[in-house]
Amino acid sequence: CVPVVVSPAGGTLTGTGIVGNTFCPGTSGAGTFPLTYTVTQGGCTFTATTSVTVNPTPTLSPISHN
């Protein structure tokens, strides 16, 4: 898992693979996922969304020597 740094602090981070304030690609699996951060300040709610792409784990073929 990798930490997700958000500002201002105190909001809620949501999305596939989010655990607390970290993104865990092992939890999300491969694909593209939106991550959304919502925070309320001064009575106004602000939302920011970005996408993260997790590539599938590469599969290696055996190497043959002649």
C-alpha atoms as a PDB file:
ATOM      1  CA  CYS A   1       0.000   0.000   0.000  1.00  0.00           C
ATOM      2  CA  VAL A   2       1.063   3.564  -0.627  1.00  0.00           C
ATOM      3  CA  PRO A   3       0.008   6.648   1.354  1.00  0.00           C
ATOM      4  CA  VAL A   4      -2.270   9.153  -0.360  1.00  0.00           C
ATOM      5  CA  VAL A   5      -1.435  12.725   0.660  1.00  0.00           C
ATOM      6  CA  VAL A   6      -4.459  15.032   0.670  1.00  0.00           C
ATOM      7  CA  SER A   7      -4.901  18.695   1.492  1.00  0.00           C
ATOM      8  CA  PRO A   8      -6.625  20.165   3.356  1.00  0.00           C
ATOM      9  CA  ALA A   9      -6.715  17.423   5.980  1.00  0.00           C
ATOM     10  CA  GLY A  10      -9.919  16.233   7.600  1.00  0.00           C
ATOM     11  CA  GLY A  11     -11.838  14.930   4.607  1.00  0.00           C
ATOM     12  CA  THR A  12     -12.815  11.491   3.393  1.00  0.00           C
ATOM     13  CA  LEU A  13     -10.943   9.509   0.745  1.00  0.00           C
ATOM     14  CA  THR A  14     -12.983   6.881  -1.105  1.00  0.00           C
ATOM     15  CA  GLY A  15     -12.516   4.483  -3.990  1.00  0.00           C
ATOM     16  CA  THR A  16     -11.613   0.925  -4.869  1.00  0.00           C
ATOM     17  CA  GLY A  17      -8.423  -0.061  -3.059  1.00  0.00           C
ATOM     18  CA  ILE A  18      -8.597   2.728  -0.475  1.00  0.00           C
ATOM     19  CA  VAL A  19      -7.880   1.602   3.074  1.00  0.00           C
ATOM     20  CA  GLY A  20      -7.851   4.602   5.424  1.00  0.00           C
ATOM     21  CA  ASN A  21      -5.580   7.123   3.698  1.00  0.00           C
ATOM     22  CA  THR A  22      -3.669   4.546   1.674  1.00  0.00           C
ATOM     23  CA  PHE A  23      -4.183   3.027  -1.763  1.00  0.00           C
ATOM     24  CA  CYS A  24      -3.601  -0.728  -1.921  1.00  0.00           C
ATOM     25  CA  PRO A  25      -3.208  -2.060  -5.483  1.00  0.00           C
ATOM     26  CA  GLY A  26      -3.311  -5.614  -4.135  1.00  0.00           C
ATOM     27  CA  THR A  27      -6.808  -4.887  -2.846  1.00  0.00           C
ATOM     28  CA  SER A  28      -8.033  -3.094  -5.969  1.00  0.00           C
ATOM     29  CA  GLY A  29      -6.635  -5.513  -8.511  1.00  0.00           C
ATOM     30  CA  ALA A  30      -5.778  -4.473 -12.061  1.00  0.00           C
ATOM     31  CA  GLY A  31      -7.730  -1.722 -13.806  1.00  0.00           C
ATOM     32  CA  THR A  32      -8.422   2.009 -13.680  1.00  0.00           C
ATOM     33  CA  PHE A  33     -10.214   3.340 -10.631  1.00  0.00           C
ATOM     34  CA  PRO A  34     -11.492   6.767  -9.571  1.00  0.00           C
ATOM     35  CA  LEU A  35     -10.304   8.042  -6.185  1.00  0.00           C
ATOM     36  CA  THR A  36     -12.418  10.787  -4.619  1.00  0.00           C
ATOM     37  CA  TYR A  37     -11.532  13.152  -1.787  1.00  0.00           C
ATOM     38  CA  THR A  38     -14.330  15.109  -0.122  1.00  0.00           C
ATOM     39  CA  VAL A  39     -13.789  17.763   2.539  1.00  0.00           C
ATOM     40  CA  THR A  40     -16.088  20.331   4.157  1.00  0.00           C
ATOM     41  CA  GLN A  41     -14.720  23.724   5.176  1.00  0.00           C
ATOM     42  CA  GLY A  42     -16.628  26.799   6.227  1.00  0.00           C
ATOM     43  CA  GLY A  43     -19.925  25.102   5.471  1.00  0.00           C
ATOM     44  CA  CYS A  44     -18.948  24.316   1.869  1.00  0.00           C
ATOM     45  CA  THR A  45     -18.211  20.820   0.576  1.00  0.00           C
ATOM     46  CA  PHE A  46     -15.420  20.340  -1.933  1.00  0.00           C
ATOM     47  CA  THR A  47     -14.776  17.205  -3.974  1.00  0.00           C
ATOM     48  CA  ALA A  48     -11.774  16.239  -6.081  1.00  0.00           C
ATOM     49  CA  THR A  49     -11.533  13.076  -8.166  1.00  0.00           C
ATOM     50  CA  THR A  50      -8.576  11.534  -9.967  1.00  0.00           C
ATOM     51  CA  SER A  51      -7.983   8.163 -11.577  1.00  0.00           C
ATOM     52  CA  VAL A  52      -5.301   5.622 -10.802  1.00  0.00           C
ATOM     53  CA  THR A  53      -4.325   2.754 -13.093  1.00  0.00           C
ATOM     54  CA  VAL A  54      -3.008  -0.548 -11.766  1.00  0.00           C
ATOM     55  CA  ASN A  55      -1.332  -2.740 -14.357  1.00  0.00           C
ATOM     56  CA  PRO A  56      -1.693  -6.516 -14.100  1.00  0.00           C
ATOM     57  CA  THR A  57       1.190  -8.464 -12.615  1.00  0.00           C
ATOM     58  CA  PRO A  58       3.472  -9.507 -15.474  1.00  0.00           C
ATOM     59  CA  THR A  59       3.766 -13.199 -16.242  1.00  0.00           C
ATOM     60  CA  LEU A  60       7.220 -14.428 -17.139  1.00  0.00           C
ATOM     61  CA  SER A  61       7.777 -17.390 -19.430  1.00  0.00           C
ATOM     62  CA  PRO A  62      10.523 -19.901 -18.720  1.00  0.00           C
ATOM     63  CA  ILE A  63      13.784 -19.236 -20.512  1.00  0.00           C
ATOM     64  CA  SER A  64      15.030 -22.097 -22.690  1.00  0.00           C
ATOM     65  CA  HIS A  65      18.723 -22.613 -23.278  1.00  0.00           C
ATOM     66  CA  ASN A  66      19.875 -24.496 -26.366  1.00  0.00           C
END
